[in-house]
Short mmCIF file of C-alpha atoms in Angstrom, two decimals:
data_model
loop_
_atom_site.label_atom_id
_atom_site.label_comp_id
_atom_site.label_asym_id
_atom_site.label_seq_id
_atom_site.Cartn_x
_atom_site.Cartn_y
_atom_site.Cartn_z
CA UNK A 1 131.81 8.73 154.98
CA UNK A 2 132.78 10.07 151.26
CA UNK A 3 131.46 13.28 151.96
CA UNK A 4 133.05 13.71 154.94
CA UNK A 5 136.45 12.59 153.81
CA UNK A 6 135.84 15.17 150.87
CA UNK A 7 134.86 17.93 153.19
CA UNK A 8 138.36 17.28 155.20
CA UNK A 9 140.36 17.46 151.98
CA UNK A 10 138.52 20.68 151.37
CA UNK A 11 139.20 22.21 154.55
CA UNK A 12 143.08 20.84 154.61
CA UNK A 13 143.27 22.51 150.96
CA UNK A 14 142.18 25.78 152.38
CA UNK A 15 144.31 25.66 155.26
CA UNK A 16 147.30 24.90 153.09
CA UNK A 17 146.48 27.68 150.82
CA UNK A 18 146.12 30.14 153.62
CA UNK A 19 149.57 29.50 154.88
CA UNK A 20 150.83 29.72 151.45
CA UNK A 21 149.29 33.27 150.67
CA UNK A 22 149.81 34.27 154.63
CA UNK A 23 153.26 35.93 153.78
CA UNK A 24 152.09 37.58 151.03
CA UNK A 25 149.10 38.90 152.88
CA UNK A 26 151.40 40.45 155.93
CA UNK A 27 153.75 41.87 153.14
CA UNK A 28 150.57 43.40 151.55
CA UNK A 29 149.57 44.95 154.63
CA UNK A 30 152.99 46.47 155.62
CA UNK A 31 152.98 47.98 152.01
CA UNK A 32 149.48 49.25 152.75
CA UNK A 33 150.45 51.02 155.97
CA UNK A 34 153.85 52.03 154.92
CA UNK A 35 152.31 53.38 151.56
CA UNK A 36 149.67 55.46 153.39
CA UNK A 37 152.24 56.88 155.59
CA UNK A 38 154.54 57.69 152.75
CA UNK A 39 151.53 59.63 151.27
CA UNK A 40 150.83 61.46 154.20
CA UNK A 41 154.47 62.51 154.40
CA UNK A 42 154.67 63.45 150.73
CA UNK A 43 151.69 65.61 151.03
CA UNK A 44 152.82 67.53 154.23
CA UNK A 45 156.35 68.11 152.47
CA UNK A 46 154.32 69.26 149.18
CA UNK A 47 152.03 71.51 151.43
CA UNK A 48 155.21 73.27 153.16
CA UNK A 49 156.85 73.50 149.58
CA UNK A 50 153.89 75.52 148.31
CA UNK A 51 153.75 77.38 151.47
CA UNK A 52 157.34 78.85 150.74
CA UNK A 53 156.53 79.66 146.98
CA UNK A 54 154.28 82.48 145.91
CA UNK A 55 151.93 80.09 143.78
CA UNK A 56 148.20 80.52 142.96
CA UNK A 57 146.25 78.83 145.85
CA UNK A 58 143.67 77.22 143.50
CA UNK A 59 146.78 75.55 141.53
CA UNK A 60 148.28 74.24 144.96
CA UNK A 61 145.02 72.79 145.94
CA UNK A 62 144.49 71.21 142.62
CA UNK A 63 147.99 70.01 142.38
CA UNK A 64 147.93 68.36 145.80
CA UNK A 65 144.72 66.58 145.08
CA UNK A 66 145.99 65.14 141.96
CA UNK A 67 149.34 64.00 143.71
CA UNK A 68 147.58 62.42 146.28
CA UNK A 69 144.87 60.62 143.90
CA UNK A 70 148.04 59.34 141.73
CA UNK A 71 149.88 58.16 144.98
CA UNK A 72 146.94 56.39 146.04
CA UNK A 73 146.31 54.45 142.50
CA UNK A 74 149.97 53.62 142.75
CA UNK A 75 149.67 52.30 145.96
CA UNK A 76 146.63 50.21 145.17
CA UNK A 77 148.27 48.48 142.44
CA UNK A 78 151.34 47.45 144.36
CA UNK A 79 149.30 45.96 147.25
CA UNK A 80 147.15 44.01 144.81
CA UNK A 81 150.28 42.74 142.82
CA UNK A 82 152.02 41.61 146.05
CA UNK A 83 148.60 39.57 146.59
CA UNK A 84 149.28 37.54 143.29
CA UNK A 85 147.33 39.55 140.68
CA UNK A 86 149.71 39.56 137.65
CA UNK A 87 150.15 43.54 136.86
CA UNK A 88 149.46 42.88 133.14
CA UNK A 89 145.78 41.56 134.06
CA UNK A 90 145.63 44.04 136.64
CA UNK A 91 146.28 46.91 134.11
CA UNK A 92 143.79 45.40 131.90
CA UNK A 93 140.98 45.16 134.14
CA UNK A 94 141.90 49.10 135.07
CA UNK A 95 141.83 50.09 131.60
CA UNK A 96 138.63 48.27 130.94
CA UNK A 97 137.31 49.96 134.07
CA UNK A 98 138.74 53.04 133.50
CA UNK A 99 136.50 53.25 129.97
CA UNK A 100 133.46 52.16 131.57
CA UNK A 101 133.57 54.53 134.45
CA UNK A 102 134.69 57.34 132.04
CA UNK A 103 131.41 56.50 129.76
CA UNK A 104 129.41 56.78 133.01
CA UNK A 105 131.16 59.58 134.29
CA UNK A 106 131.11 62.05 131.45
CA UNK A 107 129.64 65.02 133.35
CA UNK A 108 132.66 64.24 136.08
CA UNK A 109 135.25 64.24 133.08
CA UNK A 110 133.62 67.61 132.08
CA UNK A 111 133.96 68.99 135.17
CA UNK A 112 137.82 67.56 135.60
CA UNK A 113 138.36 69.57 132.34
CA UNK A 114 136.64 72.49 133.51
CA UNK A 115 138.98 72.58 136.26
CA UNK A 116 141.95 72.83 134.23
CA UNK A 117 140.80 75.48 131.96
CA UNK A 118 139.99 77.46 135.07
CA UNK A 119 143.35 77.10 136.23
CA UNK A 120 145.06 77.45 133.39
CA UNK A 121 143.18 80.68 131.88
CA UNK A 122 142.33 81.99 135.40
CA UNK A 123 138.96 83.74 134.95
CA UNK A 124 138.78 84.17 138.78
CA UNK A 125 141.22 82.81 141.72
CA UNK A 126 140.43 82.18 145.49
CA UNK A 127 139.54 85.33 147.15
CA UNK A 128 137.64 86.75 143.99
CA UNK A 129 134.23 88.04 144.33
CA UNK A 130 132.31 86.49 141.43
CA UNK A 131 128.63 85.96 139.92
CA UNK A 132 128.16 82.95 138.28
CA UNK A 133 125.50 80.44 137.78
CA UNK A 134 123.07 82.68 139.62
CA UNK A 135 125.51 82.72 142.68
CA UNK A 136 127.30 86.06 143.85
CA UNK A 137 129.88 85.40 146.61
CA UNK A 138 133.61 84.82 147.48
CA UNK A 139 135.64 82.24 145.76
CA UNK A 140 136.93 79.76 148.64
CA UNK A 141 138.45 76.90 147.13
CA UNK A 142 138.82 75.28 143.41
CA UNK A 143 139.02 71.65 143.57
CA UNK A 144 139.22 69.18 140.77
CA UNK A 145 135.69 68.95 140.01
CA UNK A 146 134.22 71.85 141.70
CA UNK A 147 134.20 75.25 142.71
CA UNK A 148 133.23 76.59 146.36
CA UNK A 149 131.81 79.99 146.90
CA UNK A 150 130.55 81.72 149.93
CA UNK A 151 128.04 83.81 149.48
CA UNK A 152 126.37 86.85 151.36
CA UNK A 153 124.85 84.96 153.79
CA UNK A 154 127.87 82.97 154.74
CA UNK A 155 126.74 80.20 152.75
CA UNK A 156 128.56 77.66 150.71
CA UNK A 157 127.74 77.02 147.39
CA UNK A 158 129.28 74.35 145.14
CA UNK A 159 129.25 74.82 141.30
CA UNK A 160 130.50 72.08 139.00
CA UNK A 161 133.83 73.35 137.10
CA UNK A 162 132.14 72.14 133.99
CA UNK A 163 129.35 74.83 134.26
CA UNK A 164 131.47 77.57 135.46
CA UNK A 165 134.00 76.99 132.35
CA UNK A 166 131.40 77.02 129.69
CA UNK A 167 129.23 80.08 130.95
CA UNK A 168 129.46 83.71 131.64
CA UNK A 169 131.18 84.81 134.58
CA UNK A 170 131.62 88.35 136.37
CA UNK A 171 134.82 89.18 138.34
CA UNK A 172 134.16 91.80 140.46
CA UNK A 173 137.53 91.55 142.11
CA UNK A 174 139.55 91.67 138.53
CA UNK A 175 139.90 95.37 138.65
CA UNK A 176 141.33 97.59 140.91
CA UNK A 177 138.36 100.23 141.23
CA UNK A 178 134.70 99.67 139.80
CA UNK A 179 131.92 102.10 138.74
CA UNK A 180 128.54 101.65 140.19
CA UNK A 181 125.04 103.21 139.45
CA UNK A 182 123.35 104.91 142.16
CA UNK A 183 120.01 106.34 141.31
CA UNK A 184 118.81 109.12 143.52
CA UNK A 185 115.62 110.81 143.42
CA UNK A 186 114.99 114.57 144.43
CA UNK A 187 111.55 116.41 144.27
CA UNK A 188 110.14 118.32 140.96
CA UNK A 189 110.70 121.57 142.81
CA UNK A 190 113.96 120.90 144.36
CA UNK A 191 117.14 122.97 142.99
CA UNK A 192 118.85 120.03 140.91
CA UNK A 193 122.13 122.13 140.68
CA UNK A 194 122.17 122.16 144.52
CA UNK A 195 121.49 118.80 144.69
CA UNK A 196 123.91 117.81 142.29
CA UNK A 197 126.41 119.75 144.20
CA UNK A 198 125.84 117.96 147.39
CA UNK A 199 126.11 114.47 145.69
CA UNK A 200 129.43 115.45 144.32
CA UNK A 201 130.48 117.08 147.51
CA UNK A 202 129.73 113.81 149.25
CA UNK A 203 131.62 111.74 146.97
CA UNK A 204 134.69 113.58 147.21
CA UNK A 205 134.54 113.35 151.16
CA UNK A 206 134.35 109.59 150.60
CA UNK A 207 136.83 108.95 147.85
CA UNK A 208 139.27 110.83 150.57
CA UNK A 209 138.32 108.25 153.38
#
Protein backbone atom coordinates (compact mmCIF):
# COMPACT_ATOMS: atom_id res chain seq x y z
CA UNK A 1 0.00 0.00 0.00
CA UNK A 2 2.94 2.30 0.81
CA UNK A 3 4.47 1.60 -2.65
CA UNK A 4 1.20 2.49 -4.36
CA UNK A 5 1.04 5.74 -2.40
CA UNK A 6 4.60 6.61 -3.44
CA UNK A 7 3.75 5.78 -7.06
CA UNK A 8 0.74 8.07 -7.00
CA UNK A 9 2.87 10.81 -5.46
CA UNK A 10 5.50 10.48 -8.19
CA UNK A 11 2.83 10.61 -10.88
CA UNK A 12 1.30 13.68 -9.25
CA UNK A 13 4.70 15.37 -9.06
CA UNK A 14 5.41 14.53 -12.72
CA UNK A 15 2.06 15.96 -13.82
CA UNK A 16 2.62 19.07 -11.72
CA UNK A 17 6.11 19.55 -13.18
CA UNK A 18 4.77 19.07 -16.71
CA UNK A 19 2.20 21.83 -16.26
CA UNK A 20 4.90 24.07 -14.83
CA UNK A 21 7.20 23.67 -17.85
CA UNK A 22 4.38 23.42 -20.40
CA UNK A 23 4.23 27.21 -21.07
CA UNK A 24 8.01 27.29 -21.56
CA UNK A 25 7.80 24.33 -23.96
CA UNK A 26 5.12 26.07 -26.01
CA UNK A 27 7.18 29.27 -26.06
CA UNK A 28 10.28 27.30 -27.09
CA UNK A 29 8.38 25.64 -29.95
CA UNK A 30 7.09 29.04 -31.11
CA UNK A 31 10.64 30.45 -30.94
CA UNK A 32 11.94 27.45 -32.92
CA UNK A 33 9.31 27.78 -35.68
CA UNK A 34 9.65 31.57 -35.88
CA UNK A 35 13.44 31.29 -35.80
CA UNK A 36 13.56 28.79 -38.67
CA UNK A 37 11.27 31.03 -40.71
CA UNK A 38 13.43 34.05 -39.88
CA UNK A 39 16.60 32.19 -40.95
CA UNK A 40 15.00 31.27 -44.30
CA UNK A 41 13.95 34.91 -44.71
CA UNK A 42 17.46 36.17 -43.96
CA UNK A 43 18.96 33.61 -46.36
CA UNK A 44 16.57 34.73 -49.10
CA UNK A 45 17.35 38.42 -48.50
CA UNK A 46 21.09 37.67 -48.45
CA UNK A 47 20.86 35.71 -51.70
CA UNK A 48 19.00 38.57 -53.42
CA UNK A 49 21.58 41.04 -52.10
CA UNK A 50 24.44 39.00 -53.55
CA UNK A 51 22.58 38.63 -56.85
CA UNK A 52 22.51 42.43 -57.19
CA UNK A 53 26.23 42.73 -56.41
CA UNK A 54 29.15 41.55 -58.49
CA UNK A 55 30.82 39.45 -55.80
CA UNK A 56 32.79 36.27 -56.35
CA UNK A 57 30.42 33.27 -56.48
CA UNK A 58 32.60 31.23 -54.14
CA UNK A 59 32.64 34.06 -51.57
CA UNK A 60 28.85 34.39 -51.82
CA UNK A 61 28.35 30.67 -51.21
CA UNK A 62 30.80 30.65 -48.30
CA UNK A 63 29.27 33.68 -46.58
CA UNK A 64 25.72 32.37 -47.00
CA UNK A 65 26.66 29.06 -45.39
CA UNK A 66 28.47 30.86 -42.57
CA UNK A 67 25.49 33.16 -41.90
CA UNK A 68 23.06 30.21 -41.93
CA UNK A 69 25.14 28.15 -39.49
CA UNK A 70 25.67 31.12 -37.18
CA UNK A 71 21.94 31.93 -37.04
CA UNK A 72 21.07 28.30 -36.33
CA UNK A 73 23.51 28.21 -33.41
CA UNK A 74 21.94 31.38 -31.98
CA UNK A 75 18.46 29.86 -32.42
CA UNK A 76 19.56 26.68 -30.63
CA UNK A 77 20.86 28.69 -27.66
CA UNK A 78 17.62 30.72 -27.52
CA UNK A 79 15.40 27.60 -27.55
CA UNK A 80 17.43 25.72 -24.93
CA UNK A 81 17.59 28.80 -22.68
CA UNK A 82 13.82 29.16 -22.90
CA UNK A 83 13.47 25.58 -21.65
CA UNK A 84 15.17 26.58 -18.41
CA UNK A 85 18.84 25.93 -19.04
CA UNK A 86 20.98 28.79 -17.73
CA UNK A 87 22.88 30.59 -20.46
CA UNK A 88 26.14 30.54 -18.50
CA UNK A 89 25.93 26.77 -18.01
CA UNK A 90 24.99 26.32 -21.65
CA UNK A 91 27.94 28.40 -22.83
CA UNK A 92 30.27 26.38 -20.61
CA UNK A 93 28.92 23.14 -22.04
CA UNK A 94 29.16 24.47 -25.59
CA UNK A 95 32.72 25.62 -24.95
CA UNK A 96 33.76 22.23 -23.61
CA UNK A 97 31.95 20.46 -26.43
CA UNK A 98 33.54 22.80 -28.97
CA UNK A 99 37.01 22.02 -27.61
CA UNK A 100 36.36 18.28 -27.70
CA UNK A 101 34.87 18.45 -31.19
CA UNK A 102 37.75 20.64 -32.36
CA UNK A 103 40.30 18.08 -31.18
CA UNK A 104 38.34 15.25 -32.77
CA UNK A 105 37.82 17.09 -36.04
CA UNK A 106 41.24 18.60 -36.65
CA UNK A 107 41.03 17.60 -40.30
CA UNK A 108 37.71 19.42 -40.73
CA UNK A 109 39.16 22.54 -39.10
CA UNK A 110 42.10 22.34 -41.50
CA UNK A 111 39.62 22.14 -44.38
CA UNK A 112 37.76 25.17 -42.99
CA UNK A 113 41.02 27.13 -42.78
CA UNK A 114 41.86 25.95 -46.29
CA UNK A 115 38.54 27.31 -47.54
CA UNK A 116 39.34 30.69 -45.98
CA UNK A 117 42.76 30.71 -47.69
CA UNK A 118 41.24 29.79 -51.06
CA UNK A 119 38.69 32.60 -50.82
CA UNK A 120 41.32 35.10 -49.66
CA UNK A 121 44.15 34.33 -52.10
CA UNK A 122 41.86 33.16 -54.96
CA UNK A 123 44.09 30.54 -56.66
CA UNK A 124 40.93 29.64 -58.60
CA UNK A 125 37.28 30.60 -58.72
CA UNK A 126 34.01 29.00 -59.75
CA UNK A 127 34.06 28.27 -63.48
CA UNK A 128 37.86 27.86 -63.72
CA UNK A 129 39.34 24.72 -65.23
CA UNK A 130 41.97 23.37 -62.85
CA UNK A 131 44.11 20.34 -62.20
CA UNK A 132 44.61 19.37 -58.55
CA UNK A 133 45.01 16.20 -56.50
CA UNK A 134 45.00 14.12 -59.68
CA UNK A 135 41.64 15.57 -60.80
CA UNK A 136 41.09 17.70 -63.92
CA UNK A 137 37.85 19.59 -64.29
CA UNK A 138 35.79 22.75 -63.90
CA UNK A 139 35.21 24.19 -60.43
CA UNK A 140 31.50 23.92 -59.68
CA UNK A 141 31.32 25.15 -56.10
CA UNK A 142 33.55 26.11 -53.16
CA UNK A 143 31.95 25.31 -49.82
CA UNK A 144 33.18 25.75 -46.25
CA UNK A 145 35.03 22.44 -46.17
CA UNK A 146 35.30 21.15 -49.74
CA UNK A 147 35.59 22.17 -53.39
CA UNK A 148 33.39 20.48 -55.99
CA UNK A 149 34.82 19.86 -59.48
CA UNK A 150 33.08 18.59 -62.61
CA UNK A 151 35.40 16.27 -64.55
CA UNK A 152 35.54 15.58 -68.30
CA UNK A 153 33.21 12.63 -67.81
CA UNK A 154 30.66 14.87 -66.06
CA UNK A 155 31.51 13.28 -62.73
CA UNK A 156 31.51 15.23 -59.50
CA UNK A 157 34.81 15.20 -57.62
CA UNK A 158 34.79 16.53 -54.04
CA UNK A 159 38.21 17.56 -52.73
CA UNK A 160 38.89 18.76 -49.15
CA UNK A 161 39.99 22.40 -49.04
CA UNK A 162 42.88 21.58 -46.72
CA UNK A 163 44.53 19.47 -49.43
CA UNK A 164 43.90 22.08 -52.12
CA UNK A 165 45.39 24.92 -50.08
CA UNK A 166 48.57 22.95 -49.26
CA UNK A 167 49.33 21.32 -52.62
CA UNK A 168 50.06 22.26 -56.22
CA UNK A 169 47.23 23.57 -58.38
CA UNK A 170 47.30 24.22 -62.12
CA UNK A 171 44.73 26.83 -63.14
CA UNK A 172 44.23 26.62 -66.91
CA UNK A 173 41.77 29.53 -66.88
CA UNK A 174 44.03 32.04 -65.13
CA UNK A 175 45.37 33.45 -68.42
CA UNK A 176 43.38 34.49 -71.49
CA UNK A 177 45.53 32.44 -73.86
CA UNK A 178 47.50 29.24 -73.38
CA UNK A 179 50.35 27.60 -75.23
CA UNK A 180 50.12 23.92 -76.04
CA UNK A 181 52.56 21.40 -77.46
CA UNK A 182 51.48 19.15 -80.29
CA UNK A 183 53.81 16.51 -81.73
CA UNK A 184 53.40 15.99 -85.48
CA UNK A 185 55.33 13.18 -87.15
CA UNK A 186 56.27 13.04 -90.85
CA UNK A 187 58.12 10.52 -92.94
CA UNK A 188 61.93 10.63 -93.17
CA UNK A 189 61.73 11.26 -96.91
CA UNK A 190 59.11 14.04 -96.67
CA UNK A 191 59.77 17.71 -97.35
CA UNK A 192 60.17 19.22 -93.89
CA UNK A 193 59.86 22.81 -95.11
CA UNK A 194 56.63 22.06 -96.94
CA UNK A 195 55.22 20.26 -93.91
CA UNK A 196 56.14 23.23 -91.72
CA UNK A 197 54.48 25.69 -94.12
CA UNK A 198 51.31 23.59 -94.19
CA UNK A 199 51.16 23.45 -90.39
CA UNK A 200 51.72 27.20 -90.09
CA UNK A 201 48.98 27.83 -92.64
CA UNK A 202 46.56 25.60 -90.72
CA UNK A 203 47.39 27.40 -87.46
CA UNK A 204 46.89 30.76 -89.14
CA UNK A 205 43.48 29.71 -90.49
CA UNK A 206 42.37 28.38 -87.11
CA UNK A 207 43.48 31.58 -85.36
CA UNK A 208 41.08 33.65 -87.46
CA UNK A 209 38.06 31.48 -86.66
